[in-house]
Coordinates of C-alpha atoms and ligand atoms in Angstrom, one line a residue:
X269 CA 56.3 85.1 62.9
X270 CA 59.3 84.1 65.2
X271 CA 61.3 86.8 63.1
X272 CA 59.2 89.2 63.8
X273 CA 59.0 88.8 67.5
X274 CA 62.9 88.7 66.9
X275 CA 62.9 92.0 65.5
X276 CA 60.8 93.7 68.4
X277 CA 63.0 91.9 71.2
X278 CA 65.8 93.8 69.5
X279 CA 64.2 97.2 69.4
X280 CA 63.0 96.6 72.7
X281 CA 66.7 96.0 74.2
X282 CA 67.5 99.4 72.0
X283 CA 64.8 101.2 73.8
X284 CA 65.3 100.3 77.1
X285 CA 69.3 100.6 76.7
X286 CA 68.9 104.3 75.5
X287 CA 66.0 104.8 78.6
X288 CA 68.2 104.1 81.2
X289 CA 71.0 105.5 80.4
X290 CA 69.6 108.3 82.6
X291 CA 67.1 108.3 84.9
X292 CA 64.9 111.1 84.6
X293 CA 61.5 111.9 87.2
X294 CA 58.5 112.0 84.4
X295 CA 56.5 115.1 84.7
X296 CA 53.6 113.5 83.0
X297 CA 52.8 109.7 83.4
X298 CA 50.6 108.1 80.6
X299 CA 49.1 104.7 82.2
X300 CA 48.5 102.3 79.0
X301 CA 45.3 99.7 80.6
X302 CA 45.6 96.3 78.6
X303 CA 43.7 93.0 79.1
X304 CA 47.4 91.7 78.8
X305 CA 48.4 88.1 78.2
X306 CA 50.7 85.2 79.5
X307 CA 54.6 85.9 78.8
X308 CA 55.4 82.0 79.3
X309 CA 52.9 78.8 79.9
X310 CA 53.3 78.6 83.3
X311 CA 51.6 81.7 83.5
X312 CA 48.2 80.8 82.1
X313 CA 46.8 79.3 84.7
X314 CA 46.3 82.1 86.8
X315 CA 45.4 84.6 83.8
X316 CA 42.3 82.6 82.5
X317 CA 41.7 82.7 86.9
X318 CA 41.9 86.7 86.2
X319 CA 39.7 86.6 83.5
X320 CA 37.3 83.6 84.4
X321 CA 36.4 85.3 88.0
X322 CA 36.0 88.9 85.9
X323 CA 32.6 89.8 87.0
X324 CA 32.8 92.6 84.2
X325 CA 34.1 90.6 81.8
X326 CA 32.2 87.5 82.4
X327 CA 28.9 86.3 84.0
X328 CA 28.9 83.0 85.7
X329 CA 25.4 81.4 87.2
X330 CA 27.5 80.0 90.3
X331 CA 31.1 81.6 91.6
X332 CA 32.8 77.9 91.6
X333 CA 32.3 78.2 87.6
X334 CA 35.2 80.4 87.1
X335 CA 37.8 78.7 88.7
X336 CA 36.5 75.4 87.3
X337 CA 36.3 76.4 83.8
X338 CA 40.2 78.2 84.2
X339 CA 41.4 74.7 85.0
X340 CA 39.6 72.8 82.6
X341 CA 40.5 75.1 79.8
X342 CA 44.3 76.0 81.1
X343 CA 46.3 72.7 79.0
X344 CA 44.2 73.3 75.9
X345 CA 45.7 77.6 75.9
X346 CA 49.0 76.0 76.8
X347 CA 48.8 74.5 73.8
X348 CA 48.1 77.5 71.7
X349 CA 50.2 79.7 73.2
X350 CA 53.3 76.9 72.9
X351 CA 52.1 77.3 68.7
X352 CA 52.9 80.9 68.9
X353 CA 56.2 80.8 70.9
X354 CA 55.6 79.9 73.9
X355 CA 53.7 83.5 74.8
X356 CA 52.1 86.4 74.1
X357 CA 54.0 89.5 72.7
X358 CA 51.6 91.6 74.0
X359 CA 53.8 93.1 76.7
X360 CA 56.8 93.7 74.6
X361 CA 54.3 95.4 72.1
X362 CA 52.6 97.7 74.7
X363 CA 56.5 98.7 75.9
X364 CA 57.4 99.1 72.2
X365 CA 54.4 101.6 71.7
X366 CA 54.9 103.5 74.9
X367 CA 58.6 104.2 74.5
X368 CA 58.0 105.4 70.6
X369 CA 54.6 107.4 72.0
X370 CA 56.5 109.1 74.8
X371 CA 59.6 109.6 72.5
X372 CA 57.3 111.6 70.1
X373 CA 55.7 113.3 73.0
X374 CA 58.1 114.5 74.6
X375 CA 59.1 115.9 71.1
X376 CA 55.6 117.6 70.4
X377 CA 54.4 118.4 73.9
X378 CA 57.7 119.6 75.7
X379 CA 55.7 122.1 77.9
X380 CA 54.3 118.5 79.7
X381 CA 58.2 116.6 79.3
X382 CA 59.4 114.2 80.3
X383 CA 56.5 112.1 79.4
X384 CA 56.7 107.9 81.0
X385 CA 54.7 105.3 80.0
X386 CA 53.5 102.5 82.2
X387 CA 52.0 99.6 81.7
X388 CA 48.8 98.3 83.9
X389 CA 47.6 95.0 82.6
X390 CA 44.4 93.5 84.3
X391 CA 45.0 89.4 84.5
X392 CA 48.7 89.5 84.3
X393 CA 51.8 91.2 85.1
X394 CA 52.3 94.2 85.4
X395 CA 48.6 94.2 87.0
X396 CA 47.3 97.3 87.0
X397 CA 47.1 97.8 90.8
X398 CA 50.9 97.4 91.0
X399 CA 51.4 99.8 88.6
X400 CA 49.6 101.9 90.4
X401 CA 51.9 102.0 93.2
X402 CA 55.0 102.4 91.2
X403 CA 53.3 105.5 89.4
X404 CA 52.6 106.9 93.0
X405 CA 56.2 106.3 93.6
X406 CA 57.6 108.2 91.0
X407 CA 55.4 110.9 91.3
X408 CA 54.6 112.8 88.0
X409 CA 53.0 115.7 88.1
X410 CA 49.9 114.4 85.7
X411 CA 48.8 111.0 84.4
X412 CA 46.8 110.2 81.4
X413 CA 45.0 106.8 81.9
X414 CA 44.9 105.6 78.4
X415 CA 42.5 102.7 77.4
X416 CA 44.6 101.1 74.7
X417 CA 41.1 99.5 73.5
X418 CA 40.2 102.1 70.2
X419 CA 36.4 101.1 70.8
X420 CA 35.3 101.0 74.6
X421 CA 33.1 97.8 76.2
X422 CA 32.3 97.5 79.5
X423 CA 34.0 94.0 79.6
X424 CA 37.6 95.3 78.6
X425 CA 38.0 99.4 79.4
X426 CA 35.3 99.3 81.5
X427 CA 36.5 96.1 83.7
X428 CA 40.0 98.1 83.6
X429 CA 38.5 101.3 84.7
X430 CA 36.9 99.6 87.3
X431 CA 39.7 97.9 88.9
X432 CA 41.5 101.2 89.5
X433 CA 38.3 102.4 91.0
X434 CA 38.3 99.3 93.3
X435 CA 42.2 99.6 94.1
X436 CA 41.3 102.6 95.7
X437 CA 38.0 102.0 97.2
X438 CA 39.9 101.6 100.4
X439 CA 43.0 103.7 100.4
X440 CA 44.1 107.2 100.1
X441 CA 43.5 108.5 96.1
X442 CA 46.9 110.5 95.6
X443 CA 45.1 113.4 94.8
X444 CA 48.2 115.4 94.3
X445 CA 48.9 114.5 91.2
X446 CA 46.4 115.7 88.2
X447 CA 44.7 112.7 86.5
X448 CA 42.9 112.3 83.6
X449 CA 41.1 109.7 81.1
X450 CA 41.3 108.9 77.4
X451 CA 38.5 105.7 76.9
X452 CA 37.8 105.9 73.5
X453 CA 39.3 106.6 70.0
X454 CA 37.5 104.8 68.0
X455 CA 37.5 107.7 65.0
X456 CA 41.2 108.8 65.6
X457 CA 41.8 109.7 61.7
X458 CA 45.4 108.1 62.5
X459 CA 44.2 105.1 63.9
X460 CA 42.2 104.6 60.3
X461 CA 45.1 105.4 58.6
X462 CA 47.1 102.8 60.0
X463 CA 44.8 100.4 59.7
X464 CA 44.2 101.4 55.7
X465 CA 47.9 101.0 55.0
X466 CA 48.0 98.0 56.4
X467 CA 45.0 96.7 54.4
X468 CA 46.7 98.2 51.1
X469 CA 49.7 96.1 52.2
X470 CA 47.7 93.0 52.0
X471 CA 45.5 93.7 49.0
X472 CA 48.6 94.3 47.0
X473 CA 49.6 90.7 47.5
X474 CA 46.8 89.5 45.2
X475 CA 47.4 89.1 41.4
X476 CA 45.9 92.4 40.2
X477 CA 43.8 91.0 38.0
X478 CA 41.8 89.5 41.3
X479 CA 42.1 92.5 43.6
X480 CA 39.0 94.0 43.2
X481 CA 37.1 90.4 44.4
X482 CA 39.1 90.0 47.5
X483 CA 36.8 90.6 50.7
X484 CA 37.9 92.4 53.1
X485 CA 36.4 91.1 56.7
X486 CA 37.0 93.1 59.6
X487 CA 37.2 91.0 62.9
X488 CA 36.7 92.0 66.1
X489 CA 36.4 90.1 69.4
X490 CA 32.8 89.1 69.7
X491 CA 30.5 89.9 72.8
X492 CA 27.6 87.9 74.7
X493 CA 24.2 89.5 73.6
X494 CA 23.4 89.6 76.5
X495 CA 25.9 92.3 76.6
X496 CA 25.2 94.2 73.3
X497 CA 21.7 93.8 74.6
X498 CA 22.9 96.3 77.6
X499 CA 23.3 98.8 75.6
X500 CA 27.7 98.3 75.2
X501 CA 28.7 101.0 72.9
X502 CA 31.2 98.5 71.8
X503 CA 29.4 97.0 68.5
X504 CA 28.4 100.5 66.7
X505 CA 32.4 102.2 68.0
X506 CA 34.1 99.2 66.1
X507 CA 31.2 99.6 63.0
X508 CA 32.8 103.8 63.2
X509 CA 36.1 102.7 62.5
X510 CA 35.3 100.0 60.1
X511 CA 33.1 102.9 58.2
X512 CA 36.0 105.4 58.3
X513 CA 38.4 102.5 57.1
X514 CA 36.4 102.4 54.0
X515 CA 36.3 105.8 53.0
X516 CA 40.4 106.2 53.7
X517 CA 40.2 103.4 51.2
X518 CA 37.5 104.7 48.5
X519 CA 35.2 101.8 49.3
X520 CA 37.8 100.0 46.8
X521 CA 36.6 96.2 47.8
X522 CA 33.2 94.4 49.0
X523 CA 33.8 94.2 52.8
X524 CA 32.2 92.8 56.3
X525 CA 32.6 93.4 59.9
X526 CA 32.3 89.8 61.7
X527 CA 33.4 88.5 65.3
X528 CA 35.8 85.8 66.7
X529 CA 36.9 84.4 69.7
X530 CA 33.7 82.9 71.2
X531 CA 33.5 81.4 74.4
X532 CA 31.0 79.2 76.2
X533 CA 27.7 77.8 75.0
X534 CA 25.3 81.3 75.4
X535 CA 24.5 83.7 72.3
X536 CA 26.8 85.9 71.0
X537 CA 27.3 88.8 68.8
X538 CA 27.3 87.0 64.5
X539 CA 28.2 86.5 62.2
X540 CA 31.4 85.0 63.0
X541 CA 34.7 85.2 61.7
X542 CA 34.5 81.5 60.8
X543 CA 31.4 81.0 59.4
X544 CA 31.6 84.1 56.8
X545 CA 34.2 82.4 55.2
X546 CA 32.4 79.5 55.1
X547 CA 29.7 81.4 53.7
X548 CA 31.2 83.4 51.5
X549 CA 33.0 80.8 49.9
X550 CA 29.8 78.7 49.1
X551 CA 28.8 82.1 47.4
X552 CA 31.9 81.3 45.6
X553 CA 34.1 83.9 46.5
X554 CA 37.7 82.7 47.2
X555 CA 40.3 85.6 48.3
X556 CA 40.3 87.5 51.5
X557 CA 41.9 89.9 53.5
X558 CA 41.0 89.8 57.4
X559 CA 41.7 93.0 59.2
X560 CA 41.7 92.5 63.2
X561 CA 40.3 95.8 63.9
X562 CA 39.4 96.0 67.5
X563 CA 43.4 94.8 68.6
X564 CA 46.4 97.2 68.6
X565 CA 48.9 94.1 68.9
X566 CA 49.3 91.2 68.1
X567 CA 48.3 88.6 70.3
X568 CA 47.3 84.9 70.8
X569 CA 44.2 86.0 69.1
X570 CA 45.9 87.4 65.7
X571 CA 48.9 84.9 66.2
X572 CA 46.4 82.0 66.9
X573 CA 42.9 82.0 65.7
X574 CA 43.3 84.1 62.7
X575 CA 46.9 83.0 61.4
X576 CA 46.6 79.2 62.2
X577 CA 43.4 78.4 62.8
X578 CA 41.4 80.4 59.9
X579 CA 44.1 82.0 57.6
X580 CA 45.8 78.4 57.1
X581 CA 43.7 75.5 58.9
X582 CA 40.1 76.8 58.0
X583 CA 41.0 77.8 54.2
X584 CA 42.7 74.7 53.2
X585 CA 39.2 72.8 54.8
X586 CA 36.7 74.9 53.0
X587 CA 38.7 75.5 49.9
X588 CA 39.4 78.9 50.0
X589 CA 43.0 79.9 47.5
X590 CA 44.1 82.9 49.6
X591 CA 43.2 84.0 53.2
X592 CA 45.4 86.9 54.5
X593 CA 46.2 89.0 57.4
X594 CA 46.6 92.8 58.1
X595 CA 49.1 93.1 60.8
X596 CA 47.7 94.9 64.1
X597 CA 48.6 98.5 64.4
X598 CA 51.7 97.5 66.2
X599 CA 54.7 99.8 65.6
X600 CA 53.8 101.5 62.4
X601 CA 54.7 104.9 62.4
X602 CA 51.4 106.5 61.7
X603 CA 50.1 104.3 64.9
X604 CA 52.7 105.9 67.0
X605 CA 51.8 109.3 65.8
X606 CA 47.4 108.6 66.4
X607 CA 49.0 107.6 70.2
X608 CA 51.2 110.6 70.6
X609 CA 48.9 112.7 68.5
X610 CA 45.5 111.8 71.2
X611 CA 48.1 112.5 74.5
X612 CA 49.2 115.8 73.2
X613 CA 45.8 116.5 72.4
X614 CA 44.2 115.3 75.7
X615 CA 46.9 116.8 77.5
X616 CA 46.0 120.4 76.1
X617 CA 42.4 119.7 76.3
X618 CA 42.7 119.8 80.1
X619 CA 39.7 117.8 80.0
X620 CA 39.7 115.2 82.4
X621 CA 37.0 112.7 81.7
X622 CA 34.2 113.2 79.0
X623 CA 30.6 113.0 79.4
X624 CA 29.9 109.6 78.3
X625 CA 32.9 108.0 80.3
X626 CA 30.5 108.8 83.2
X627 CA 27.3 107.2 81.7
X628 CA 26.2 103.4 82.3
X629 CA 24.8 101.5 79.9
X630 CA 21.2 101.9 79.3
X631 CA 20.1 98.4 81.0
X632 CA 23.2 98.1 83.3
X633 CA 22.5 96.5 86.4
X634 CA 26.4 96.2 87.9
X635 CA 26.6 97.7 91.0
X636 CA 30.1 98.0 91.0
X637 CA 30.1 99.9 87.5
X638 CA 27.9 102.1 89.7
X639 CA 30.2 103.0 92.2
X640 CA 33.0 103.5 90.0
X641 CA 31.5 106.1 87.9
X642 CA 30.4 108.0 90.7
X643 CA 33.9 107.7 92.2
X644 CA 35.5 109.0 88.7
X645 CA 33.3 111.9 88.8
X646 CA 33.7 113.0 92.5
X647 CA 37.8 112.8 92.2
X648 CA 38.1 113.6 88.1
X649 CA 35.8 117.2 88.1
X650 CA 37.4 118.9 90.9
Ligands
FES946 FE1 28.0 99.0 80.9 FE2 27.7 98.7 83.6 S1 27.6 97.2 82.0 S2 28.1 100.5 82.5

């Protein structure tokens, strides 16, 4: 693991060095929107604040909840994220993929070159809102805000979208640059391949005389019912990909789509990640393969609760011989080509937001998501 995050610091410091070696305006600006995470523990504090006060991530009864439950929590994240290095690579991932994307796309698009990526995290640095005002800086002549979550939720895209609506709910929209919105790629045929590959990568770690029997679970973050009862698109976009997945791979193993990462004592969306292996190992079955197919890096969620927590802790309790990881999409080539690939599409599209970016959830009662989609569509049809 710490060779790996060795290995992207060094291609990070190759990037950058051959970036500004000249400083170039961008003509087109391609925003990547992240959830982000903490670069050191001192920083965690104030990101489970971000995500604990959330209103579209998270529904507290009372307002002092947030902050309460952010300090409670805050040693026991230190812990985890001191297990994984002492951060998340989440950042130097996003920078990775943005410098390869805009490489390629300058290559394939050169009509809208130079391309720039920036990054707008929403509970850490760079926050979103600040990258905003470095984007209105520079001055490109387009941007592309680009959801870097495959399947959309109102919790993660939507909270992101939603904070650039709110940035400029009181200030001057720079309306002379031309911008535009990718939300969802849930089906991106390169997307699926990259995840495929990365499955084949794993399966051919078993003995082939077990293949076949591994299971392949597909884990994605999990949502509050009360949520998926809303009507978030989330659940059935991450069941597309997980389809697709199957038929890039023939259907060649038994599979399941499960969810991880619960928090607090409500409902949430099952079976989870946890609890199928337990399951499935009473059933007897003992080799596994789990595919984190809702996350385009790796993060304290991969790092964490799948490596440590199930892949080694859980199956040495329950008895399972092999659990497994595909890695996230990360830097694979083909994951780099479904990013530059969508941009170059999008970009010659000219569309500028799609139909069901400016839809609510059937039983949405947020007033703010309200707002903001009636703001998108006054400034993004003209
Ligand atoms: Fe989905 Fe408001 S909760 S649009």
């Amino acid at each position: 693991m710490n060779l790996q995050i060795g290995r992207l610091s060094q291609k990070m410091a190759l990037l950058s060095r051959c970036y500004s070696s000249g400083v170039v305006k961008p003509k087109t600006g391609v925003l990547l929107l992240n959830m982000g995470g903490p670069q050191n523990i001192d920083q965690v504090r104030d990101y489970l604040h971000r995500i604990m006060t959330d209103r579209d991530m998270i529904q507290l009864p009372f307002q002092w909840m947030g902050p309460w439950i952010a300090k409670r929590r805050t040693p026991e994240v230190q812990k985890k994220y001191q297990e994984i290095g002492g951060g998340s690579p989440i950042l130097k991932w996003t920078n990775l993929q943005g410098e390869l994307m805009c490489k390629e796309l300058d290559k394939i698009s050169p009509d809208t070159a130079p391309h720039k990526h920036y990054v707008g995290f929403r509970y850490v640095n760079p926050l979103t809102e600040n990258t905003l005002d470095q984007i209105e800086e520079d001055a490109p002549e387009r941007v592309v805000i680009f959801s870097q979550y495959p399947q959309y939720s109102c919790a993660t895209s939507g909270s992101s979208f939603n904070s650039i609506y709110h940035h400029y709910r009181h200030r001057d929209f720079p309306k002379h640059i031309k911008w535009s919105v990718i939300d969802r790629w849930a089906t991106n045929p390169l997307l699926v391949k990259t995840f495929a590959d990365n499955i084949r990568k794993e399966l051919n770690q078993f003995p082939e005389d077990q293949r076949k029997d591994v299971i392949i679970l597909f884990s994605a973050h999990s949502l509050p019912l009360r949520a998926v009862n809303r009507g978030d698109s989330y659940p059935s976009e991450v069941g597309a990909t997980v389809a697709l997945v199957m038929d890039e791979l023939k259907m060649c193993n038994p599979y399941s789509l499960v969810w991880q990462s619960k928090v607090g004592p409500l409902p949430w969306l099952e079976p989870f990640t946890d609890d199928a292996i337990k399951g499935y190992v009473k059933q007897g079955k003992k080799n596994f393969v789990i595919v984190p197919i809702a996350f385009v890096n790796e993060h304290i969620e991969t790092l964490h609760e799948l490596d440590i927590e199930y892949c080694h802790e859980l199956a040495e309790e329950v008895g399972a011989e092999k659990i497994r990881r595909a890695a996230a999409p990360n830097d694979h080539p083909l994951f780099i080509n479904a990013l530059s690939d969508i941009v170059s599409k999008h970009l010659k599209s000219n569309e500028r937001i799609t139909e069901k970016f400016t839809m609510r959830c059937p039983k949405c009662t947020n007033p703010r998501c309200d707002e903001s989609k009636k703001w998108y569509k006054a400034l993004f049809r003209q």
